[in-house]
Amino acid sequence: MNKEENTYYKNSPKFGRKGPSKLRQQFNRGMTYFLVIVACILVYFAMLRVEAISNTLSKILSILKPVLYGCGIAYLLNPIVKSVDAYLVPVLEKYMKKEKAKKVSRSIGVIVALVVLITVVSTLINMLIPELITSIRNLIFTLPAQINQLVKEINNIQLDDSTTTAVLKNAMNEASASLQKWMRTDLLDKVNEVMTHLTVGLYTLIMEMFHAVIGVIVSVYILFGKETFINQSKKAAYAIFPAERANLLIHIAVKTNEIFGGFIIGKMIDSIIIGILCFIGTSILKMPYAMLVSVIVGVTNVIPFFGPYIGAIPSAVLIALADPMKGIYFLIFILLLQQFDGNILGPKILGNSTGLSAFWVIVSILLGGGLFGILGMLFGVPTFAVVYYIIKLLLDNQLEKKKLPTDSDCYNGDSYVDNDGTYFQKRDDGAETEEQKIEKNKEEKGE
């Protein structure tokens, strides 16, 4: 008997009876009113202290910045870890138990991912920093002479003696005189100001690098325990929400990961290839600042649609200061390279990862960039794609309840839905569909 009681009490008890009593129902209703009133009061006081709350949230985000970096790094390295697991786990299971095989494979996958990350970062630093220092030094020493030479060449151009020509020459002379005066008087103050900002920027850069290093360490723990975090999130979803809503949330989370992963990873691969092709092309054409320009083009290419132009314009100006004709050649080269990227390379790598048309891509970039700057332009497209997918999911669900088609092409000019909720559409040959014939027969019979 004691054994049965002990066994019984070891199991988790179930709380509650078949239904709440009337007193409990009244109490629950009163608690609902009370919580609504408390929530309204809290919202009111929160609106009065928006600045203080914003500063507190900013401080919390600043403290947790290494964790955020770790999440981002783990998200980028996860495809490598998954690929290693998919290959090694079946092989290792032949020689050891399944759980041990997964642990060994995960360890090897994380090490491989870190080696790839360190190799890529080291290669970029070794390639970029020397070229960047050389380009800046050459630019500082040669820029004044290049500007004066450009002004002289413009002044030596033989033009007619029209009023427009005289105005243009006077404007160029005044601009040249103003520039030389600025360089003799205000340049030193500007240099001191820039050096001050550079010192602050250098400190910020060092702190960000420190956060990034800690983020790499955090990413290792995330990659090792990602299944646990996913399981805990699903458990919380099913505990808090009804099963139907929990399944909807999990589905949206899976779709969000699919959209963001496909877009960001694909865009990074696409941008790396474009940067390499740009470096090869500028090196063959013997253009100045080839490495610096290629890095600018590759980095800005991550931003959809507007990215190539954001990187190409300053790069073309930089090259044109050294050789005007090569600046024009560079613009032609970038135009051809972006045509190749937009029509051949990009669709091959990205496919239709977002499901957005060109119009909505432009809208999402403008909206994201206007609200959040460069990061908004980068993440605006996948974020808008997730919102677009959720809205489409809700609309399709409502249409299915009304037994109407969900394909947008079904709602063309030849289709309609009558007041009874019946869908009608003419066939391509103009003939009536079966539904229309049935409806027409009912009208003729007076039914």
Short mmCIF file of C-alpha atoms in Angstrom, two decimals:
data_model
loop_
_atom_site.label_atom_id
_atom_site.label_comp_id
_atom_site.label_asym_id
_atom_site.label_seq_id
_atom_site.Cartn_x
_atom_site.Cartn_y
_atom_site.Cartn_z
CA MET A 1 0.00 0.00 0.00
CA ASN A 2 2.82 2.35 0.91
CA LYS A 3 4.50 1.55 -2.39
CA GLU A 4 1.36 2.46 -4.34
CA GLU A 5 0.99 5.76 -2.46
CA ASN A 6 4.63 6.67 -3.06
CA THR A 7 4.25 5.90 -6.75
CA TYR A 8 1.10 7.97 -6.93
CA TYR A 9 2.64 11.02 -5.28
CA LYS A 10 5.71 10.89 -7.52
CA ASN A 11 3.55 11.80 -10.51
CA SER A 12 2.76 15.47 -11.16
CA PRO A 13 -0.76 16.32 -9.85
CA LYS A 14 -3.39 17.91 -12.11
CA PHE A 15 -4.73 21.25 -10.94
CA GLY A 16 -8.36 22.41 -11.07
CA ARG A 17 -11.72 20.68 -11.23
CA LYS A 18 -14.15 20.23 -14.07
CA GLY A 19 -14.98 23.94 -14.05
CA PRO A 20 -14.68 27.05 -11.90
CA SER A 21 -17.33 27.85 -9.29
CA LYS A 22 -19.59 30.89 -9.60
CA LEU A 23 -17.57 32.68 -6.96
CA ARG A 24 -14.39 31.95 -8.91
CA GLN A 25 -16.03 33.20 -12.12
CA GLN A 26 -16.98 36.50 -10.47
CA PHE A 27 -13.48 36.79 -9.02
CA ASN A 28 -11.91 36.18 -12.46
CA ARG A 29 -14.15 38.82 -14.03
CA GLY A 30 -13.19 41.32 -11.33
CA MET A 31 -9.50 40.52 -11.76
CA THR A 32 -9.85 41.11 -15.51
CA TYR A 33 -11.30 44.58 -14.93
CA PHE A 34 -8.60 45.31 -12.38
CA LEU A 35 -5.78 44.23 -14.69
CA VAL A 36 -7.18 46.30 -17.57
CA ILE A 37 -7.26 49.41 -15.33
CA VAL A 38 -3.73 48.73 -14.08
CA ALA A 39 -2.50 48.24 -17.65
CA CYS A 40 -4.03 51.58 -18.73
CA ILE A 41 -2.38 53.35 -15.78
CA LEU A 42 1.00 51.76 -16.58
CA VAL A 43 0.73 52.77 -20.24
CA TYR A 44 -0.13 56.35 -19.21
CA PHE A 45 2.90 56.63 -16.90
CA ALA A 46 5.10 54.93 -19.50
CA MET A 47 4.13 57.59 -22.07
CA LEU A 48 5.10 60.31 -19.57
CA ARG A 49 8.53 58.72 -19.14
CA VAL A 50 9.32 57.67 -22.71
CA GLU A 51 12.79 59.23 -22.63
CA ALA A 52 13.79 57.53 -19.38
CA ILE A 53 12.47 54.18 -20.62
CA SER A 54 14.28 54.64 -23.94
CA ASN A 55 17.56 55.41 -22.15
CA THR A 56 17.13 52.36 -19.94
CA LEU A 57 16.45 50.11 -22.93
CA SER A 58 19.48 51.58 -24.75
CA LYS A 59 21.66 50.85 -21.72
CA ILE A 60 20.36 47.28 -21.50
CA LEU A 61 21.01 46.75 -25.23
CA SER A 62 24.50 48.20 -24.83
CA ILE A 63 25.26 45.79 -22.00
CA LEU A 64 23.84 42.86 -23.97
CA LYS A 65 25.62 43.87 -27.20
CA PRO A 66 28.09 40.93 -27.00
CA VAL A 67 25.12 38.56 -26.71
CA LEU A 68 23.48 40.17 -29.74
CA TYR A 69 26.75 39.88 -31.67
CA GLY A 70 26.96 36.25 -30.57
CA CYS A 71 23.45 35.55 -31.87
CA GLY A 72 24.29 37.16 -35.20
CA ILE A 73 27.59 35.30 -35.57
CA ALA A 74 25.96 32.00 -34.59
CA TYR A 75 23.21 32.58 -37.15
CA LEU A 76 25.80 33.15 -39.89
CA LEU A 77 27.93 30.15 -38.88
CA ASN A 78 24.98 27.79 -38.38
CA PRO A 79 24.84 26.64 -42.05
CA ILE A 80 28.46 25.45 -41.78
CA VAL A 81 27.72 23.55 -38.56
CA LYS A 82 24.59 21.99 -40.09
CA SER A 83 26.54 20.89 -43.18
CA VAL A 84 29.23 19.25 -41.05
CA ASP A 85 26.58 17.48 -38.91
CA ALA A 86 24.74 16.24 -41.98
CA TYR A 87 27.95 14.69 -43.32
CA LEU A 88 29.70 13.46 -40.15
CA VAL A 89 26.86 12.11 -37.99
CA PRO A 90 26.00 9.17 -40.33
CA VAL A 91 29.70 8.32 -40.62
CA LEU A 92 30.42 8.51 -36.88
CA GLU A 93 27.32 6.48 -35.96
CA LYS A 94 29.02 3.43 -37.49
CA TYR A 95 31.77 3.60 -34.85
CA MET A 96 30.02 5.01 -31.75
CA LYS A 97 26.66 5.60 -30.16
CA LYS A 98 24.26 8.11 -31.68
CA GLU A 99 24.45 10.69 -28.87
CA LYS A 100 28.23 10.61 -28.76
CA ALA A 101 28.39 10.86 -32.54
CA LYS A 102 26.26 14.01 -32.42
CA LYS A 103 28.48 15.59 -29.76
CA VAL A 104 31.70 14.81 -31.65
CA SER A 105 30.21 16.04 -34.91
CA ARG A 106 28.98 19.25 -33.28
CA SER A 107 32.42 19.93 -31.80
CA ILE A 108 34.09 19.43 -35.17
CA GLY A 109 31.44 21.58 -36.88
CA VAL A 110 31.92 24.47 -34.45
CA ILE A 111 35.70 24.29 -34.84
CA VAL A 112 35.41 24.29 -38.65
CA ALA A 113 33.00 27.26 -38.52
CA LEU A 114 35.38 29.24 -36.28
CA VAL A 115 38.33 28.45 -38.53
CA VAL A 116 36.36 29.69 -41.55
CA LEU A 117 35.36 32.86 -39.69
CA ILE A 118 38.92 33.62 -38.52
CA THR A 119 40.32 32.89 -41.99
CA VAL A 120 37.85 35.18 -43.75
CA VAL A 121 38.34 38.05 -41.26
CA SER A 122 42.15 37.71 -41.30
CA THR A 123 42.25 37.62 -45.10
CA LEU A 124 40.07 40.72 -45.39
CA ILE A 125 42.19 42.60 -42.84
CA ASN A 126 45.48 41.64 -44.52
CA MET A 127 44.14 42.60 -47.93
CA LEU A 128 42.24 45.73 -46.97
CA ILE A 129 44.23 47.55 -44.27
CA PRO A 130 47.52 48.02 -46.22
CA GLU A 131 45.61 49.03 -49.35
CA LEU A 132 43.41 51.40 -47.35
CA ILE A 133 46.41 53.10 -45.70
CA THR A 134 48.18 53.46 -49.05
CA SER A 135 45.06 54.81 -50.77
CA ILE A 136 44.38 57.39 -48.03
CA ARG A 137 48.03 58.52 -48.00
CA ASN A 138 48.11 58.89 -51.79
CA LEU A 139 44.76 60.67 -51.72
CA ILE A 140 45.96 63.21 -49.13
CA PHE A 141 49.17 63.99 -51.01
CA THR A 142 47.75 64.06 -54.54
CA LEU A 143 44.23 65.47 -54.08
CA PRO A 144 45.13 69.21 -54.14
CA ALA A 145 47.30 68.81 -57.25
CA GLN A 146 44.60 66.73 -58.95
CA ILE A 147 41.95 69.39 -58.25
CA ASN A 148 44.19 72.18 -59.61
CA GLN A 149 44.97 70.13 -62.70
CA LEU A 150 41.27 69.47 -63.24
CA VAL A 151 40.51 73.19 -62.99
CA LYS A 152 43.28 74.05 -65.46
CA GLU A 153 42.03 71.49 -67.96
CA ILE A 154 38.51 72.88 -67.71
CA ASN A 155 39.78 76.43 -68.21
CA ASN A 156 41.82 75.37 -71.23
CA ILE A 157 38.82 73.87 -72.98
CA GLN A 158 38.05 75.90 -76.08
CA LEU A 159 34.42 76.96 -75.97
CA ASP A 160 32.42 79.61 -77.74
CA ASP A 161 32.11 83.14 -76.33
CA SER A 162 28.47 82.83 -75.30
CA THR A 163 27.10 84.18 -72.06
CA THR A 164 26.62 80.64 -70.66
CA THR A 165 30.29 79.83 -71.28
CA ALA A 166 31.41 83.01 -69.52
CA VAL A 167 29.20 82.22 -66.52
CA LEU A 168 30.60 78.70 -66.31
CA LYS A 169 34.21 79.93 -66.45
CA ASN A 170 33.59 82.54 -63.76
CA ALA A 171 31.90 79.92 -61.57
CA MET A 172 34.85 77.54 -61.97
CA ASN A 173 37.35 80.30 -61.17
CA GLU A 174 35.43 81.34 -58.06
CA ALA A 175 35.06 77.73 -56.95
CA SER A 176 38.79 77.14 -57.43
CA ALA A 177 39.69 80.32 -55.49
CA SER A 178 37.28 79.43 -52.68
CA LEU A 179 38.67 75.90 -52.45
CA GLN A 180 42.27 77.11 -52.28
CA LYS A 181 41.33 79.71 -49.63
CA TRP A 182 39.52 77.05 -47.60
CA MET A 183 42.54 74.74 -47.81
CA ARG A 184 44.84 77.54 -46.58
CA THR A 185 42.62 78.81 -43.73
CA ASP A 186 39.90 76.42 -42.52
CA LEU A 187 41.51 73.12 -43.43
CA LEU A 188 43.68 72.98 -40.30
CA ASP A 189 40.67 73.46 -38.02
CA LYS A 190 38.76 70.80 -39.91
CA VAL A 191 41.71 68.43 -39.63
CA ASN A 192 41.81 68.96 -35.84
CA GLU A 193 38.08 68.32 -35.67
CA VAL A 194 38.43 65.20 -37.78
CA MET A 195 41.29 63.95 -35.58
CA THR A 196 39.11 64.44 -32.49
CA HIS A 197 36.30 62.45 -34.06
CA LEU A 198 38.85 59.91 -35.25
CA THR A 199 40.10 59.40 -31.69
CA VAL A 200 36.55 58.86 -30.43
CA GLY A 201 35.83 56.62 -33.40
CA LEU A 202 38.99 54.61 -32.71
CA TYR A 203 37.91 54.04 -29.11
CA THR A 204 34.45 53.01 -30.31
CA LEU A 205 36.01 50.66 -32.86
CA ILE A 206 38.17 49.02 -30.19
CA MET A 207 35.14 48.54 -27.93
CA GLU A 208 33.12 47.08 -30.79
CA MET A 209 35.97 44.69 -31.59
CA PHE A 210 36.05 43.68 -27.92
CA HIS A 211 32.29 43.05 -28.00
CA ALA A 212 32.72 41.07 -31.23
CA VAL A 213 35.39 38.84 -29.64
CA ILE A 214 33.08 38.13 -26.69
CA GLY A 215 30.30 37.59 -29.23
CA VAL A 216 32.36 34.85 -30.88
CA ILE A 217 32.67 33.10 -27.52
CA VAL A 218 28.92 33.47 -26.94
CA SER A 219 28.22 32.10 -30.42
CA VAL A 220 30.07 28.89 -29.54
CA TYR A 221 27.69 28.25 -26.62
CA ILE A 222 24.70 29.10 -28.83
CA LEU A 223 25.82 26.68 -31.55
CA PHE A 224 26.33 23.90 -29.01
CA GLY A 225 22.96 24.45 -27.34
CA LYS A 226 20.77 25.62 -30.23
CA GLU A 227 18.52 22.55 -30.08
CA THR A 228 17.93 23.16 -26.36
CA PHE A 229 16.98 26.80 -26.99
CA ILE A 230 14.61 25.79 -29.80
CA ASN A 231 12.98 23.12 -27.63
CA GLN A 232 12.55 25.56 -24.74
CA SER A 233 10.96 28.13 -27.06
CA LYS A 234 8.46 25.58 -28.40
CA LYS A 235 7.69 24.44 -24.86
CA ALA A 236 6.98 28.04 -23.81
CA ALA A 237 4.77 28.62 -26.87
CA TYR A 238 2.62 25.56 -26.13
CA ALA A 239 2.46 26.49 -22.43
CA ILE A 240 1.36 30.10 -22.95
CA PHE A 241 -0.87 29.88 -26.05
CA PRO A 242 -3.55 27.47 -27.26
CA ALA A 243 -2.25 24.73 -29.52
CA GLU A 244 -3.63 26.35 -32.68
CA ARG A 245 -1.97 29.70 -32.02
CA ALA A 246 1.23 28.06 -30.82
CA ASN A 247 1.46 26.12 -34.08
CA LEU A 248 0.87 29.34 -36.01
CA LEU A 249 3.66 31.11 -34.12
CA ILE A 250 6.06 28.23 -34.68
CA HIS A 251 5.18 28.15 -38.37
CA ILE A 252 5.84 31.89 -38.68
CA ALA A 253 9.15 31.48 -36.82
CA VAL A 254 10.22 28.71 -39.20
CA LYS A 255 9.20 30.79 -42.22
CA THR A 256 11.03 33.84 -40.82
CA ASN A 257 14.20 31.80 -40.40
CA GLU A 258 13.79 30.50 -43.95
CA ILE A 259 13.36 34.00 -45.42
CA PHE A 260 16.13 35.67 -43.40
CA GLY A 261 18.55 32.78 -43.80
CA GLY A 262 18.01 32.45 -47.53
CA PHE A 263 18.27 36.19 -48.12
CA ILE A 264 21.19 37.15 -45.84
CA ILE A 265 23.42 34.14 -46.53
CA GLY A 266 22.66 34.30 -50.25
CA LYS A 267 23.27 38.05 -50.40
CA MET A 268 26.60 37.70 -48.60
CA ILE A 269 27.78 35.03 -51.03
CA ASP A 270 26.58 37.13 -53.96
CA SER A 271 28.39 40.23 -52.63
CA ILE A 272 31.65 38.34 -52.07
CA ILE A 273 31.58 37.08 -55.67
CA ILE A 274 30.80 40.58 -56.98
CA GLY A 275 33.66 42.05 -54.94
CA ILE A 276 36.09 39.47 -56.32
CA LEU A 277 34.91 40.05 -59.90
CA CYS A 278 35.21 43.81 -59.39
CA PHE A 279 38.79 43.43 -58.15
CA ILE A 280 39.70 41.23 -61.12
CA GLY A 281 38.12 43.68 -63.56
CA THR A 282 39.68 46.82 -62.07
CA SER A 283 43.08 45.10 -61.89
CA ILE A 284 42.89 44.10 -65.57
CA LEU A 285 41.88 47.66 -66.50
CA LYS A 286 44.75 48.96 -64.29
CA MET A 287 42.53 51.31 -62.31
CA PRO A 288 43.80 53.02 -59.14
CA TYR A 289 42.55 52.00 -55.70
CA ALA A 290 41.46 48.59 -57.08
CA MET A 291 41.31 46.82 -53.71
CA LEU A 292 39.63 49.70 -51.87
CA VAL A 293 37.04 50.19 -54.62
CA SER A 294 36.29 46.45 -54.81
CA VAL A 295 35.70 46.24 -51.05
CA ILE A 296 33.36 49.26 -51.21
CA VAL A 297 31.42 47.73 -54.12
CA GLY A 298 31.24 44.31 -52.44
CA VAL A 299 30.08 45.66 -49.06
CA THR A 300 27.45 48.02 -50.47
CA ASN A 301 26.18 45.29 -52.80
CA VAL A 302 24.69 43.62 -49.69
CA ILE A 303 22.01 46.35 -49.79
CA PRO A 304 19.43 45.35 -52.41
CA PHE A 305 18.65 47.53 -55.43
CA PHE A 306 20.31 50.78 -54.24
CA GLY A 307 23.51 49.18 -52.91
CA PRO A 308 25.40 49.01 -56.23
CA TYR A 309 24.80 52.71 -56.88
CA ILE A 310 25.71 53.69 -53.30
CA GLY A 311 29.10 52.01 -53.73
CA ALA A 312 29.72 52.86 -57.40
CA ILE A 313 29.30 56.66 -57.20
CA PRO A 314 31.97 57.46 -54.54
CA SER A 315 34.27 54.84 -56.06
CA ALA A 316 33.93 56.45 -59.50
CA VAL A 317 34.67 59.89 -58.03
CA LEU A 318 37.75 58.49 -56.27
CA ILE A 319 39.07 56.97 -59.48
CA ALA A 320 38.16 60.04 -61.56
CA LEU A 321 40.33 62.24 -59.31
CA ALA A 322 43.32 60.16 -60.35
CA ASP A 323 42.26 59.63 -63.99
CA PRO A 324 38.96 61.09 -65.32
CA MET A 325 38.72 58.69 -68.25
CA LYS A 326 39.23 55.67 -66.03
CA GLY A 327 36.42 56.97 -63.83
CA ILE A 328 34.11 56.79 -66.86
CA TYR A 329 35.41 53.32 -67.75
CA PHE A 330 34.74 52.24 -64.16
CA LEU A 331 31.11 53.38 -64.35
CA ILE A 332 30.65 51.41 -67.58
CA PHE A 333 32.31 48.36 -66.01
CA ILE A 334 30.14 48.56 -62.86
CA LEU A 335 27.01 48.94 -65.00
CA LEU A 336 27.86 45.74 -66.88
CA LEU A 337 28.82 43.96 -63.65
CA GLN A 338 25.51 44.87 -61.99
CA GLN A 339 23.58 43.73 -65.05
CA PHE A 340 25.32 40.38 -64.73
CA ASP A 341 24.55 40.29 -61.00
CA GLY A 342 20.92 41.33 -61.35
CA ASN A 343 20.01 39.07 -64.26
CA ILE A 344 22.27 36.01 -63.90
CA LEU A 345 24.23 35.66 -60.64
CA GLY A 346 21.69 37.07 -58.15
CA PRO A 347 18.70 34.97 -59.31
CA LYS A 348 20.89 31.83 -59.34
CA ILE A 349 22.01 32.33 -55.73
CA LEU A 350 19.00 34.03 -54.14
CA GLY A 351 16.19 32.63 -56.28
CA ASN A 352 12.86 33.89 -54.94
CA SER A 353 13.88 33.77 -51.29
CA THR A 354 11.71 36.73 -50.25
CA GLY A 355 8.67 36.27 -52.50
CA LEU A 356 8.45 40.04 -53.05
CA SER A 357 8.03 41.84 -56.36
CA ALA A 358 10.45 44.60 -57.39
CA PHE A 359 7.95 47.27 -56.30
CA TRP A 360 7.69 45.95 -52.73
CA VAL A 361 11.48 45.54 -52.56
CA ILE A 362 11.89 49.26 -53.32
CA VAL A 363 9.20 50.18 -50.78
CA SER A 364 10.80 48.06 -48.06
CA ILE A 365 14.28 49.51 -48.71
CA LEU A 366 13.03 53.11 -48.64
CA LEU A 367 10.94 52.51 -45.51
CA GLY A 368 13.67 50.58 -43.68
CA GLY A 369 16.37 53.05 -44.68
CA GLY A 370 14.27 56.03 -43.64
CA LEU A 371 13.54 54.56 -40.21
CA PHE A 372 16.75 52.73 -39.32
CA GLY A 373 19.45 53.84 -41.77
CA ILE A 374 21.86 51.37 -43.35
CA LEU A 375 20.72 48.46 -41.17
CA GLY A 376 17.14 49.22 -42.16
CA MET A 377 18.07 49.09 -45.84
CA LEU A 378 19.80 45.74 -45.30
CA PHE A 379 17.16 44.02 -43.15
CA GLY A 380 14.14 45.89 -44.50
CA VAL A 381 13.58 43.47 -47.37
CA PRO A 382 13.45 40.20 -45.37
CA THR A 383 11.48 41.90 -42.56
CA PHE A 384 8.92 43.23 -45.03
CA ALA A 385 8.83 39.79 -46.67
CA VAL A 386 7.88 38.21 -43.33
CA VAL A 387 5.13 40.81 -42.77
CA TYR A 388 3.95 40.27 -46.35
CA TYR A 389 3.82 36.50 -45.80
CA ILE A 390 1.84 36.88 -42.53
CA ILE A 391 -0.72 39.15 -44.19
CA LYS A 392 -1.00 36.74 -47.13
CA LEU A 393 -1.47 33.84 -44.69
CA LEU A 394 -4.30 35.63 -42.89
CA LEU A 395 -6.02 36.67 -46.12
CA ASP A 396 -5.77 33.17 -47.61
CA ASN A 397 -7.22 31.73 -44.41
CA GLN A 398 -10.24 34.03 -44.62
CA LEU A 399 -10.75 33.22 -48.31
CA GLU A 400 -10.60 29.49 -47.60
CA LYS A 401 -13.28 29.90 -44.94
CA LYS A 402 -15.47 31.59 -47.56
CA LYS A 403 -14.61 28.83 -50.07
CA LEU A 404 -13.04 31.32 -52.50
CA PRO A 405 -9.81 30.84 -54.49
CA THR A 406 -6.59 32.16 -52.94
CA ASP A 407 -4.66 32.77 -56.16
CA SER A 408 -4.53 36.48 -57.04
CA ASP A 409 -4.81 35.72 -60.77
CA CYS A 410 -8.31 34.40 -60.15
CA TYR A 411 -9.50 37.93 -59.36
CA ASN A 412 -8.96 39.47 -62.79
CA GLY A 413 -11.38 41.65 -64.72
CA ASP A 414 -13.47 38.71 -65.93
CA SER A 415 -14.13 37.29 -62.46
CA TYR A 416 -16.54 38.30 -59.73
CA VAL A 417 -18.17 37.09 -56.55
CA ASP A 418 -21.93 37.47 -56.32
CA ASN A 419 -23.84 38.55 -53.23
CA ASP A 420 -24.28 34.91 -52.18
CA GLY A 421 -20.49 34.46 -52.06
CA THR A 422 -20.25 32.31 -55.21
CA TYR A 423 -17.15 32.79 -57.35
CA PHE A 424 -17.50 33.14 -61.14
CA GLN A 425 -14.88 33.46 -63.86
CA LYS A 426 -15.01 33.26 -67.66
CA ARG A 427 -12.82 30.76 -69.43
CA ASP A 428 -10.09 31.87 -71.83
CA ASP A 429 -12.29 31.04 -74.82
CA GLY A 430 -15.12 33.21 -73.47
CA ALA A 431 -17.36 30.24 -72.68
CA GLU A 432 -19.23 29.94 -69.41
CA THR A 433 -17.92 27.80 -66.60
CA GLU A 434 -19.99 25.00 -65.10
CA GLU A 435 -20.85 27.16 -62.08
CA GLN A 436 -22.14 29.91 -64.35
CA LYS A 437 -24.28 27.46 -66.32
CA ILE A 438 -25.84 26.09 -63.12
CA GLU A 439 -26.53 29.58 -61.82
CA LYS A 440 -28.01 30.64 -65.17
CA ASN A 441 -30.33 27.60 -65.24
CA LYS A 442 -31.53 28.40 -61.73
CA GLU A 443 -32.37 31.98 -62.77
CA GLU A 444 -34.28 30.78 -65.87
CA LYS A 445 -36.31 28.33 -63.75
CA GLY A 446 -37.01 31.04 -61.21
CA GLU A 447 -35.28 29.21 -58.41
#
